[in-house]
Short mmCIF file of C-alpha atoms in Angstrom, two decimals:
data_model
loop_
_atom_site.label_atom_id
_atom_site.label_comp_id
_atom_site.label_asym_id
_atom_site.label_seq_id
_atom_site.Cartn_x
_atom_site.Cartn_y
_atom_site.Cartn_z
CA MET A 1 -103.46 -19.98 44.34
CA ALA A 2 -101.91 -23.69 43.58
CA LYS A 3 -103.84 -23.90 40.42
CA GLN A 4 -102.23 -20.43 39.78
CA ASP A 5 -99.18 -21.50 40.56
CA GLY A 6 -99.36 -24.40 38.89
CA SER A 7 -100.29 -22.50 35.62
CA SER A 8 -98.01 -20.25 35.42
CA LYS A 9 -95.08 -22.85 35.66
CA GLU A 10 -96.28 -24.41 32.88
CA SER A 11 -97.14 -21.14 31.25
CA ASP A 12 -92.92 -20.38 31.60
CA ILE A 13 -92.39 -23.92 30.37
CA LEU A 14 -94.22 -23.65 26.85
CA ARG A 15 -92.78 -19.81 26.64
CA ARG A 16 -89.67 -21.31 26.97
CA GLU A 17 -89.97 -24.35 24.20
CA ASN A 18 -91.56 -22.10 22.39
CA GLU A 19 -88.25 -19.56 22.34
CA GLU A 20 -85.83 -22.21 21.96
CA LEU A 21 -88.26 -24.31 19.28
CA ARG A 22 -87.76 -19.81 17.26
CA ALA A 23 -83.76 -19.83 18.03
CA ARG A 24 -83.55 -23.75 16.81
CA LEU A 25 -85.96 -22.74 13.35
CA ALA A 26 -83.47 -19.48 13.21
CA ASN A 27 -80.50 -21.45 13.43
CA LEU A 28 -82.18 -24.31 10.81
CA SER A 29 -83.27 -21.08 8.30
CA GLU A 30 -79.95 -19.44 8.60
CA PHE A 31 -78.67 -23.27 8.45
CA LEU A 32 -80.05 -23.91 5.43
CA GLY A 33 -79.18 -20.54 3.60
CA MET A 34 -75.17 -21.31 3.88
CA VAL A 35 -75.80 -24.49 2.85
CA SER A 36 -77.59 -23.61 -0.72
CA HIS A 37 -74.60 -21.29 -1.16
CA GLU A 38 -71.95 -24.08 -0.50
CA LEU A 39 -73.83 -26.47 -2.81
CA ARG A 40 -74.67 -23.77 -5.18
CA THR A 41 -71.08 -22.91 -5.24
CA PRO A 42 -69.55 -26.33 -6.72
CA LEU A 43 -72.33 -26.56 -9.14
CA THR A 44 -71.71 -23.37 -10.39
CA THR A 45 -68.18 -24.22 -11.49
CA ILE A 46 -69.36 -27.03 -12.81
CA LYS A 47 -71.83 -26.25 -14.89
CA GLY A 48 -69.63 -23.03 -16.13
CA SER A 49 -66.75 -25.64 -17.46
CA THR A 50 -69.58 -28.38 -18.84
CA ALA A 51 -70.95 -25.32 -20.44
CA THR A 52 -67.30 -23.61 -21.75
CA VAL A 53 -65.85 -26.55 -23.33
CA LEU A 54 -69.69 -28.03 -24.92
CA SER A 55 -70.14 -24.67 -26.51
CA ASP A 56 -67.08 -24.74 -28.91
CA PRO A 57 -64.50 -28.43 -27.72
CA SER A 58 -62.64 -27.53 -31.20
CA VAL A 59 -61.58 -24.79 -29.60
CA PHE A 60 -59.57 -26.36 -26.71
CA ASP A 61 -56.19 -28.05 -26.92
CA ALA A 62 -55.66 -31.50 -24.30
CA ALA A 63 -54.21 -29.67 -22.03
CA GLU A 64 -56.95 -27.12 -21.78
CA THR A 65 -59.77 -29.99 -21.52
CA ARG A 66 -57.96 -31.93 -19.00
CA GLN A 67 -57.71 -28.80 -17.19
CA PHE A 68 -61.40 -28.16 -17.02
CA PHE A 69 -62.18 -31.96 -16.17
CA ARG A 70 -60.05 -31.36 -13.39
CA ILE A 71 -62.14 -28.58 -11.86
CA ILE A 72 -65.54 -30.28 -12.97
CA ASP A 73 -63.52 -33.90 -10.29
CA GLU A 74 -62.53 -31.57 -7.32
CA GLN A 75 -65.59 -29.63 -7.36
CA SER A 76 -67.23 -32.73 -7.30
CA ASP A 77 -65.36 -34.15 -4.30
CA VAL A 78 -66.79 -30.74 -2.55
CA LEU A 79 -70.58 -32.23 -3.46
CA ARG A 80 -69.96 -35.24 -2.24
CA ASP A 81 -67.77 -34.22 1.24
CA LEU A 82 -71.14 -31.89 1.78
CA ILE A 83 -73.89 -34.34 1.10
CA ASN A 84 -72.07 -36.44 2.95
CA SER A 85 -71.62 -34.00 5.97
CA LEU A 86 -75.26 -33.90 5.71
CA LEU A 87 -76.32 -37.08 5.92
CA ASP A 88 -73.54 -37.57 8.96
CA LEU A 89 -75.45 -35.25 11.03
CA THR A 90 -79.19 -36.71 10.08
CA ARG A 91 -77.76 -40.05 11.41
CA ILE A 92 -76.22 -38.56 14.64
CA GLU A 93 -79.82 -36.46 15.50
CA ALA A 94 -82.01 -39.32 14.62
CA GLY A 95 -78.85 -41.44 17.34
CA ALA A 96 -78.48 -43.71 14.07
CA LEU A 97 -74.65 -43.07 13.29
CA SER A 98 -73.22 -46.45 13.71
CA VAL A 99 -69.25 -47.25 14.63
CA ASN A 100 -67.34 -50.43 14.44
CA PRO A 101 -64.82 -50.50 16.04
CA GLU A 102 -62.04 -51.84 16.87
CA PRO A 103 -58.55 -52.29 19.03
CA THR A 104 -56.45 -49.39 16.52
CA ASP A 105 -52.47 -47.87 17.52
CA VAL A 106 -52.82 -44.07 17.83
CA VAL A 107 -49.36 -43.08 16.11
CA PHE A 108 -50.87 -45.03 13.15
CA LEU A 109 -53.93 -42.83 12.68
CA VAL A 110 -52.54 -39.34 13.68
CA ALA A 111 -49.47 -40.46 10.61
CA GLU A 112 -52.48 -41.18 8.44
CA ALA A 113 -54.50 -37.94 8.93
CA ARG A 114 -51.26 -36.16 9.05
CA ASN A 115 -50.05 -37.20 5.87
CA ALA A 116 -53.50 -36.33 4.65
CA PHE A 117 -53.28 -33.29 5.53
CA LEU A 118 -50.16 -31.93 4.33
CA ARG A 119 -50.40 -33.79 1.33
CA GLY A 120 -53.91 -30.85 1.21
CA GLY A 121 -51.32 -28.70 0.45
CA SER A 122 -51.38 -26.50 4.18
CA ARG A 123 -48.97 -24.12 4.54
CA ASN A 124 -49.08 -24.86 8.74
CA ASP A 125 -46.88 -27.64 10.25
CA ILE A 126 -47.80 -29.93 12.17
CA GLN A 127 -45.89 -31.69 15.23
CA VAL A 128 -46.99 -34.34 17.11
CA GLU A 129 -45.74 -35.73 20.51
CA LEU A 130 -48.07 -38.94 20.98
CA GLU A 131 -47.53 -40.40 25.00
CA SER A 132 -46.23 -44.48 24.70
CA GLY A 133 -49.65 -46.41 26.20
CA PRO A 134 -52.13 -48.88 24.69
CA GLN A 135 -54.85 -48.89 21.46
CA ILE A 136 -57.78 -47.61 21.65
CA GLU A 137 -61.15 -49.07 21.22
CA ALA A 138 -62.04 -46.59 17.45
CA ASP A 139 -63.91 -46.94 14.52
CA ARG A 140 -60.56 -45.96 12.16
CA PRO A 141 -62.49 -44.14 9.64
CA ARG A 142 -64.98 -42.67 11.64
CA ILE A 143 -61.15 -41.41 13.95
CA LEU A 144 -59.92 -39.60 10.84
CA GLN A 145 -62.45 -38.22 9.94
CA VAL A 146 -62.44 -36.15 13.98
CA LEU A 147 -58.83 -35.82 13.49
CA ASN A 148 -59.07 -34.28 9.67
CA ASN A 149 -61.61 -32.17 10.96
CA LEU A 150 -60.31 -30.17 13.83
CA LEU A 151 -56.97 -29.74 11.75
CA SER A 152 -58.41 -28.28 8.39
CA ASN A 153 -60.49 -26.09 11.26
CA ALA A 154 -57.08 -25.61 13.17
CA SER A 155 -55.30 -24.83 9.66
CA LYS A 156 -58.43 -22.23 9.67
CA TYR A 157 -58.01 -20.26 12.01
CA SER A 158 -54.34 -19.89 12.27
CA PRO A 159 -52.14 -17.69 10.73
CA ASP A 160 -50.42 -19.29 7.60
CA SER A 161 -46.78 -20.72 8.57
CA SER A 162 -47.45 -21.12 11.85
CA THR A 163 -47.66 -24.55 13.84
CA ILE A 164 -50.56 -27.04 14.64
CA SER A 165 -49.82 -29.80 17.55
CA VAL A 166 -50.99 -32.91 17.72
CA THR A 167 -50.60 -35.16 21.59
CA SER A 168 -52.01 -37.79 23.65
CA THR A 169 -52.02 -38.66 26.80
CA HIS A 170 -53.54 -42.28 28.68
CA ARG A 171 -55.90 -41.62 31.56
CA ASP A 172 -58.23 -43.46 33.92
CA GLY A 173 -58.88 -46.30 31.12
CA GLN A 174 -58.64 -43.38 27.87
CA VAL A 175 -56.64 -42.03 25.46
CA GLU A 176 -56.73 -38.50 25.46
CA ILE A 177 -56.01 -36.63 21.66
CA ALA A 178 -55.57 -32.72 21.18
CA VAL A 179 -55.11 -30.70 18.29
CA THR A 180 -53.64 -27.54 19.28
CA ASP A 181 -53.29 -24.78 16.84
CA GLU A 182 -51.98 -20.92 17.24
CA GLY A 183 -54.91 -18.81 16.70
CA ARG A 184 -56.37 -15.93 17.71
CA GLY A 185 -59.22 -17.66 20.43
CA ILE A 186 -62.56 -17.49 20.61
CA SER A 187 -64.66 -16.10 23.07
CA ALA A 188 -65.73 -17.20 26.22
CA GLU A 189 -70.27 -16.41 24.48
CA LYS A 190 -69.16 -18.47 21.60
CA MET A 191 -67.29 -21.52 22.66
CA PRO A 192 -71.25 -23.11 23.61
CA GLN A 193 -72.14 -22.86 20.33
CA LEU A 194 -69.00 -24.90 18.66
CA PHE A 195 -70.19 -28.27 18.36
CA THR A 196 -74.34 -27.28 18.29
CA PRO A 197 -75.75 -28.60 14.64
CA TYR A 198 -77.01 -25.12 12.66
CA SER A 199 -74.66 -23.34 13.82
CA ARG A 200 -71.28 -21.53 13.47
CA VAL A 201 -68.53 -19.69 14.36
CA ASP A 202 -67.17 -17.22 12.37
CA GLY A 203 -63.68 -17.13 13.74
CA ALA A 204 -62.33 -14.82 17.50
CA ASP A 205 -63.87 -11.43 16.72
CA GLY A 206 -66.42 -12.96 14.28
CA GLU A 207 -64.40 -10.56 11.24
CA ARG A 208 -62.67 -13.02 9.52
CA GLY A 209 -65.65 -15.41 7.12
CA VAL A 210 -64.51 -18.86 6.90
CA ALA A 211 -65.68 -21.24 3.93
CA GLY A 212 -67.69 -24.29 4.92
CA ALA A 213 -71.35 -24.69 6.60
CA GLY A 214 -70.32 -25.26 9.89
CA LEU A 215 -71.14 -28.67 10.09
CA GLY A 216 -67.54 -29.81 11.48
CA LEU A 217 -67.25 -29.99 14.60
CA ALA A 218 -71.26 -30.93 15.75
CA ILE A 219 -69.80 -33.85 13.20
CA CYS A 220 -66.99 -34.76 15.46
CA LYS A 221 -68.46 -34.83 19.06
CA GLY A 222 -71.72 -37.18 17.25
CA ILE A 223 -68.49 -39.33 16.36
CA VAL A 224 -66.62 -39.04 19.31
CA GLU A 225 -69.74 -39.54 21.48
CA ALA A 226 -70.73 -42.95 19.56
CA HIS A 227 -67.58 -44.30 20.55
CA GLY A 228 -68.24 -43.75 23.90
CA GLY A 229 -65.69 -41.04 24.71
CA ARG A 230 -66.40 -36.32 24.80
CA ILE A 231 -65.03 -33.53 23.03
CA TRP A 232 -63.98 -30.17 24.41
CA VAL A 233 -62.45 -26.80 23.35
CA GLU A 234 -59.89 -24.25 25.71
CA SER A 235 -59.26 -21.28 24.16
CA GLU A 236 -59.08 -17.77 25.59
CA ARG A 237 -59.17 -14.48 23.54
CA ASP A 238 -55.94 -12.97 23.87
CA GLY A 239 -53.96 -14.99 20.76
CA SER A 240 -53.05 -18.25 22.89
CA GLY A 241 -54.79 -20.63 20.36
CA SER A 242 -57.32 -23.36 20.95
CA ARG A 243 -57.22 -26.76 22.10
CA PHE A 244 -60.16 -28.95 21.03
CA THR A 245 -59.21 -32.45 23.28
CA PHE A 246 -61.19 -35.89 22.64
CA THR A 247 -60.85 -39.25 24.30
CA ILE A 248 -61.28 -42.65 22.93
CA PRO A 249 -61.70 -45.91 25.55
CA VAL A 250 -58.83 -48.18 25.94
CA SER A 251 -58.84 -51.33 23.79
CA GLU A 252 -59.72 -54.01 26.64
CA GLN A 253 -59.20 -56.53 23.82
CA ALA A 254 -56.21 -55.23 22.94
CA GLN A 255 -54.45 -55.41 26.95
CA THR A 256 -55.66 -59.16 27.56
CA ASP A 257 -54.54 -60.03 24.38
CA ALA A 258 -51.29 -58.24 24.99
CA ALA A 259 -51.28 -59.89 29.06
CA ASP A 260 -51.76 -63.72 27.91
CA SER A 261 -49.19 -63.70 25.33
CA GLY A 262 -46.56 -62.10 26.98
CA PHE A 263 -45.99 -59.83 23.97
CA GLU A 264 -42.29 -59.60 23.21
CA VAL A 265 -41.36 -60.29 19.16
CA SER A 266 -39.12 -62.76 18.21
CA ARG A 267 -35.09 -62.28 18.49
CA THR A 268 -31.80 -63.23 16.74
CA ARG A 269 -28.61 -63.97 18.13
CA PRO A 270 -26.70 -60.85 18.48
CA GLU A 271 -24.00 -62.55 15.85
CA ASP A 272 -26.52 -63.02 13.14
CA SER A 273 -27.93 -58.53 13.89
CA ALA A 274 -28.68 -57.71 11.08
CA THR A 275 -28.99 -53.12 10.39
CA ILE A 276 -31.84 -52.13 9.15
CA LEU A 277 -32.66 -48.81 7.68
CA ALA A 278 -36.05 -47.10 8.00
CA ILE A 279 -37.16 -43.81 5.49
CA ASP A 280 -40.35 -42.08 7.24
CA ASP A 281 -40.84 -38.65 7.64
CA ASP A 282 -42.84 -39.10 10.00
CA PRO A 283 -40.69 -39.38 13.67
CA GLN A 284 -43.88 -41.13 15.97
CA ILE A 285 -42.98 -43.97 13.03
CA LEU A 286 -39.64 -44.63 13.14
CA ARG A 287 -39.63 -44.17 17.38
CA TYR A 288 -42.23 -47.58 16.75
CA VAL A 289 -39.48 -49.05 14.26
CA ARG A 290 -37.24 -48.10 16.31
CA ASN A 291 -38.22 -50.26 19.13
CA THR A 292 -39.76 -53.15 17.39
CA LEU A 293 -36.41 -52.86 15.81
CA THR A 294 -34.04 -53.34 18.71
CA ASP A 295 -36.15 -55.24 21.07
CA ALA A 296 -36.19 -58.13 18.07
CA GLY A 297 -32.08 -57.64 18.24
CA TYR A 298 -31.83 -56.07 15.23
CA THR A 299 -29.55 -53.22 14.42
CA TRP A 300 -31.91 -49.72 13.56
CA MET A 301 -31.08 -46.67 11.43
CA GLY A 302 -33.72 -44.61 10.82
CA THR A 303 -34.13 -40.42 8.93
CA GLY A 304 -36.55 -39.08 7.57
CA ASN A 305 -34.78 -36.46 5.31
CA PRO A 306 -34.89 -39.21 1.89
CA ASP A 307 -30.76 -37.30 0.80
CA GLU A 308 -29.28 -38.72 3.41
CA LEU A 309 -30.51 -42.09 1.52
CA ILE A 310 -27.52 -42.88 -0.51
CA GLN A 311 -24.28 -41.92 2.15
CA PHE A 312 -26.28 -44.77 4.52
CA LEU A 313 -26.50 -46.79 1.59
CA GLU A 314 -23.12 -46.33 0.61
CA VAL A 315 -21.04 -45.73 4.20
CA ARG A 316 -23.04 -47.34 6.61
CA GLN A 317 -24.07 -50.42 4.06
CA PRO A 318 -27.60 -51.88 5.68
CA ASP A 319 -28.95 -55.30 5.09
CA LEU A 320 -32.20 -54.11 4.38
CA VAL A 321 -34.49 -51.18 4.14
CA LEU A 322 -38.27 -49.78 5.23
CA LEU A 323 -39.16 -47.25 2.75
CA ASP A 324 -42.87 -45.24 3.80
CA LEU A 325 -44.50 -44.76 0.37
CA ILE A 326 -44.65 -40.85 1.37
CA LEU A 327 -42.56 -38.37 1.71
CA PRO A 328 -41.58 -34.88 1.61
CA GLY A 329 -41.37 -33.77 -1.52
CA VAL A 330 -40.37 -37.36 -3.16
CA SER A 331 -42.26 -40.36 -4.18
CA GLY A 332 -41.27 -43.49 -2.92
CA PHE A 333 -40.92 -45.16 -5.85
CA ASP A 334 -38.71 -42.41 -6.59
CA VAL A 335 -36.55 -42.86 -3.67
CA MET A 336 -36.36 -47.00 -4.91
CA LYS A 337 -35.52 -46.45 -8.26
CA ARG A 338 -31.71 -44.51 -5.94
CA ILE A 339 -31.70 -47.38 -4.52
CA ARG A 340 -31.01 -49.77 -7.12
CA GLN A 341 -28.74 -47.45 -9.18
CA VAL A 342 -26.41 -48.31 -6.29
CA SER A 343 -27.34 -51.29 -4.35
CA THR A 344 -29.48 -54.60 -4.13
CA VAL A 345 -30.28 -54.04 -0.87
CA PRO A 346 -33.34 -55.64 -0.01
CA VAL A 347 -36.52 -53.23 0.22
CA ILE A 348 -40.03 -53.25 2.17
CA PHE A 349 -42.35 -50.74 1.37
CA LEU A 350 -44.31 -49.13 4.65
CA SER A 351 -48.12 -47.48 3.31
CA ALA A 352 -51.24 -46.27 3.77
CA HIS A 353 -52.18 -46.97 0.98
CA ASP A 354 -53.64 -50.69 0.39
CA SER A 355 -54.64 -50.25 -3.51
CA GLU A 356 -53.47 -53.07 -5.99
CA GLU A 357 -52.07 -50.62 -7.91
CA HIS A 358 -49.56 -49.25 -5.23
CA VAL A 359 -48.28 -53.16 -4.43
CA VAL A 360 -47.77 -53.90 -8.20
CA GLN A 361 -45.92 -51.36 -9.09
CA ALA A 362 -43.52 -51.52 -5.47
CA LEU A 363 -43.44 -54.89 -6.87
CA ARG A 364 -42.00 -54.76 -10.11
CA MET A 365 -39.58 -52.00 -9.30
CA GLY A 366 -37.84 -54.86 -7.37
CA ALA A 367 -39.27 -54.14 -3.78
CA ASP A 368 -39.37 -58.00 -2.11
CA ASP A 369 -42.29 -56.85 0.23
CA TYR A 370 -44.90 -54.16 0.66
CA ILE A 371 -46.83 -53.71 4.45
CA VAL A 372 -49.64 -52.31 5.12
CA LYS A 373 -50.22 -49.18 8.41
CA PRO A 374 -50.86 -50.51 10.73
CA PHE A 375 -48.54 -53.49 11.12
CA SER A 376 -48.19 -55.41 14.44
CA PRO A 377 -44.84 -55.80 15.93
CA ASN A 378 -44.28 -59.23 15.19
CA GLU A 379 -45.85 -58.51 11.31
CA LEU A 380 -42.89 -56.55 10.49
CA VAL A 381 -40.20 -58.96 12.41
CA ALA A 382 -41.80 -61.92 10.94
CA ARG A 383 -41.70 -60.30 7.32
CA ILE A 384 -38.30 -58.39 7.52
CA GLU A 385 -36.73 -61.77 8.53
CA ALA A 386 -38.47 -63.46 5.47
CA SER A 387 -37.18 -61.25 3.20
CA LEU A 388 -33.45 -62.29 4.85
CA ARG A 389 -33.93 -65.63 4.48
CA LYS A 390 -34.57 -65.23 1.09
CA ARG A 391 -31.44 -62.86 0.35
CA ALA A 392 -29.30 -65.04 1.86
CA VAL A 393 -30.43 -68.23 -0.21
CA PHE A 394 -30.16 -65.95 -3.38
CA ASP A 395 -26.68 -65.05 -2.13
CA HIS A 396 -24.57 -67.88 -1.28
CA THR A 397 -26.56 -71.04 -3.59
CA GLU A 398 -23.77 -73.15 -4.62
CA VAL A 399 -20.87 -70.42 -4.42
CA HIS A 400 -19.58 -71.75 -0.97
CA ARG A 401 -16.33 -71.76 -2.26
CA PRO A 402 -13.96 -68.34 -3.09
CA TYR A 403 -13.14 -66.98 -6.65
CA ARG A 404 -9.97 -67.07 -7.32
CA LEU A 405 -7.90 -65.08 -10.30
CA GLY A 406 -4.52 -63.95 -10.71
CA GLU A 407 -4.36 -62.07 -7.21
CA LEU A 408 -7.91 -61.19 -7.66
CA THR A 409 -10.32 -63.18 -4.60
CA ILE A 410 -13.44 -63.25 -3.76
CA ASP A 411 -14.70 -64.53 -0.42
CA TYR A 412 -18.84 -65.37 -0.90
CA MET A 413 -19.27 -66.28 2.44
CA GLU A 414 -17.80 -63.45 4.03
CA ARG A 415 -19.07 -60.37 1.33
CA GLY A 416 -15.01 -60.21 0.92
CA VAL A 417 -12.79 -59.00 -1.93
CA THR A 418 -9.00 -58.85 -2.35
CA VAL A 419 -6.57 -57.85 -4.52
CA SER A 420 -3.12 -58.93 -3.37
CA ASP A 421 -4.18 -59.97 -0.10
CA SER A 422 -5.43 -56.57 0.30
CA PRO A 423 -9.36 -55.79 0.81
CA VAL A 424 -11.23 -54.09 -2.08
CA HIS A 425 -14.02 -51.51 -0.52
CA LEU A 426 -16.82 -52.32 -3.01
CA THR A 427 -20.66 -50.58 -2.37
CA ALA A 428 -23.44 -53.30 -2.22
CA THR A 429 -23.98 -53.30 -6.01
CA GLU A 430 -20.24 -52.79 -7.24
CA TYR A 431 -20.28 -56.54 -5.44
CA LYS A 432 -22.95 -57.38 -6.42
CA LEU A 433 -22.00 -56.82 -10.28
CA LEU A 434 -18.86 -59.04 -9.70
CA PHE A 435 -20.87 -61.40 -8.09
CA GLU A 436 -22.91 -61.98 -10.45
CA LEU A 437 -19.82 -61.96 -13.12
CA SER A 438 -17.63 -64.15 -10.97
CA VAL A 439 -20.81 -66.77 -10.36
CA ASN A 440 -20.96 -67.22 -13.42
CA ALA A 441 -17.58 -67.29 -15.50
CA GLY A 442 -16.56 -69.05 -18.55
CA ARG A 443 -19.58 -67.62 -20.25
CA VAL A 444 -20.61 -63.64 -21.54
CA LEU A 445 -23.66 -62.52 -19.44
CA THR A 446 -25.58 -59.55 -21.59
CA HIS A 447 -26.24 -55.87 -20.78
CA ASP A 448 -29.37 -56.65 -20.03
CA GLN A 449 -28.70 -59.86 -18.18
CA LEU A 450 -26.74 -58.06 -15.74
CA LEU A 451 -29.76 -55.00 -15.21
CA HIS A 452 -31.98 -57.66 -14.44
CA ARG A 453 -30.06 -59.67 -11.51
CA VAL A 454 -28.20 -56.25 -10.04
CA TRP A 455 -30.87 -53.88 -10.56
CA GLY A 456 -34.02 -54.77 -11.75
CA PRO A 457 -36.52 -55.56 -14.36
CA GLU A 458 -37.19 -51.77 -14.87
CA TYR A 459 -33.80 -50.92 -16.26
CA SER A 460 -33.58 -52.89 -18.55
CA GLY A 461 -32.11 -51.55 -21.62
CA SER A 462 -30.25 -48.95 -19.22
CA ALA A 463 -26.56 -50.53 -21.42
CA GLN A 464 -24.71 -47.30 -19.80
CA LEU A 465 -25.74 -47.64 -16.27
CA VAL A 466 -23.97 -50.50 -16.91
CA ARG A 467 -20.91 -49.72 -18.12
CA SER A 468 -20.45 -46.59 -16.41
CA MET A 469 -20.91 -49.52 -13.10
CA VAL A 470 -17.91 -51.97 -14.62
CA LYS A 471 -15.71 -49.50 -14.58
CA LYS A 472 -16.20 -48.00 -11.59
CA VAL A 473 -15.34 -51.83 -10.45
CA ARG A 474 -12.43 -51.89 -13.06
CA ARG A 475 -10.60 -49.33 -11.61
CA LYS A 476 -11.12 -50.54 -7.79
CA LEU A 477 -9.41 -54.22 -8.93
CA GLY A 478 -6.53 -52.66 -10.34
CA GLU A 479 -7.50 -53.07 -13.89
CA ASP A 480 -6.87 -51.17 -17.40
CA GLY A 481 -9.82 -51.20 -19.72
CA SER A 482 -7.89 -50.93 -22.55
CA GLU A 483 -5.83 -54.38 -21.25
CA PRO A 484 -8.45 -56.08 -18.49
CA LYS A 485 -7.51 -58.78 -15.77
CA TYR A 486 -10.19 -59.92 -14.37
CA ILE A 487 -13.63 -57.72 -16.37
CA MET A 488 -13.50 -58.90 -20.13
CA THR A 489 -15.74 -56.46 -22.60
CA GLN A 490 -17.63 -58.64 -25.12
CA PRO A 491 -19.02 -55.71 -27.59
CA ARG A 492 -21.40 -54.49 -28.17
CA VAL A 493 -22.75 -57.42 -26.17
CA GLY A 494 -22.01 -57.79 -22.24
CA TYR A 495 -19.03 -58.66 -20.34
CA MET A 496 -17.92 -62.25 -18.93
CA MET A 497 -14.91 -62.93 -16.29
CA ALA A 498 -12.38 -65.93 -16.86
CA LYS A 499 -13.20 -69.20 -15.35
CA PRO A 500 -10.85 -69.36 -12.05
#
């Protein structure tokens, strides 16, 4: 009887294993069908584009040909991403997915994922609310992969223009990062399948077809677990959305380093405090920069709206600008051009892009420095101090004595200008123009020399910009351009001021 009971149990086990194997093979077969479809679609598009161009190249103009190559390039990216996902899943199932964790700031990880998501053309709004806490021990590219997958899924299964929120909390040596959408939610019977390889849940009621092979969440689970964390979902089928949460361990090394060093950013004396303007559309980054600058003793101003730039420069006249490279609707390089049209204030770019091309372009446009995110508070403060020191040396080299000509006085040490003892209020660029002409008194400065020294080398050839600025300065000094007392015109060459 015991043998019969044992045989019955063994049969039950074998039957269950066979059922699980058949179910897994069925899922695998369905998965291979989905993957074949996902591979076939971009391949068909690539083949169609190349065949069209090769059929008769003379028919298409340059713009049409570029459009076909653009399509080929985009579809090649789709193929690459799918192949990478398949390789990742293979490594995860074999237990061979490698991660290289290092101390990483959650603020910058989320900011980078958010910016990449918005650059992809999503219509969803992203709200970020991160709890202040320690760094995490993370493989940065891999956790970015998780965040990108979760944001992409949230967008796919949510109405256009709905809000996706990203939050974080610090609890028991872990940081929990959650991505919440406003979609229809997921039924309880489908939730266990979400993180299973070779399966895909299409929507709350299965009625919505969404492109993709259904690999994303299985890969997210593998990456998070390789970090020693876990991932789960909370959802209801009542239209209240879904919340995907994953945990990543806190960096013990970062905490130890902070405790050992007694972290404190360098502080300036209050009387030497400079005013720093930060331009970044990510509120978390602005908060991070604000805390760093105020701890260092600087006066801080911040905005996420590039349209407010000119008002800040002309009214508040900051001593240095921190400029994000990617802003809503405009490139940081375009904003840099606006700055140089009205001011010579030092500019430091803050960017997640570390390509040589971006760095060279920024420096050629007249930027003082280029800092790659993520950066530490001490690094930011040190680079600001270096830029301010260089500018101070440049502004005050061999010009300690005031310039006096008639009723005009320029006090270089105080950066003050008076006419008949009445103060003249100049913008930073207007003052810089007057500075260059007065310290070179007695010789003519050409339009290009002034453009190079006041606005930067990229403005070479824009003589009208100089003429317009000279006209503004003359008006503020109370002189007539037809009978100038201070700034003399050298026709078709440039301008000069008399020796005091």
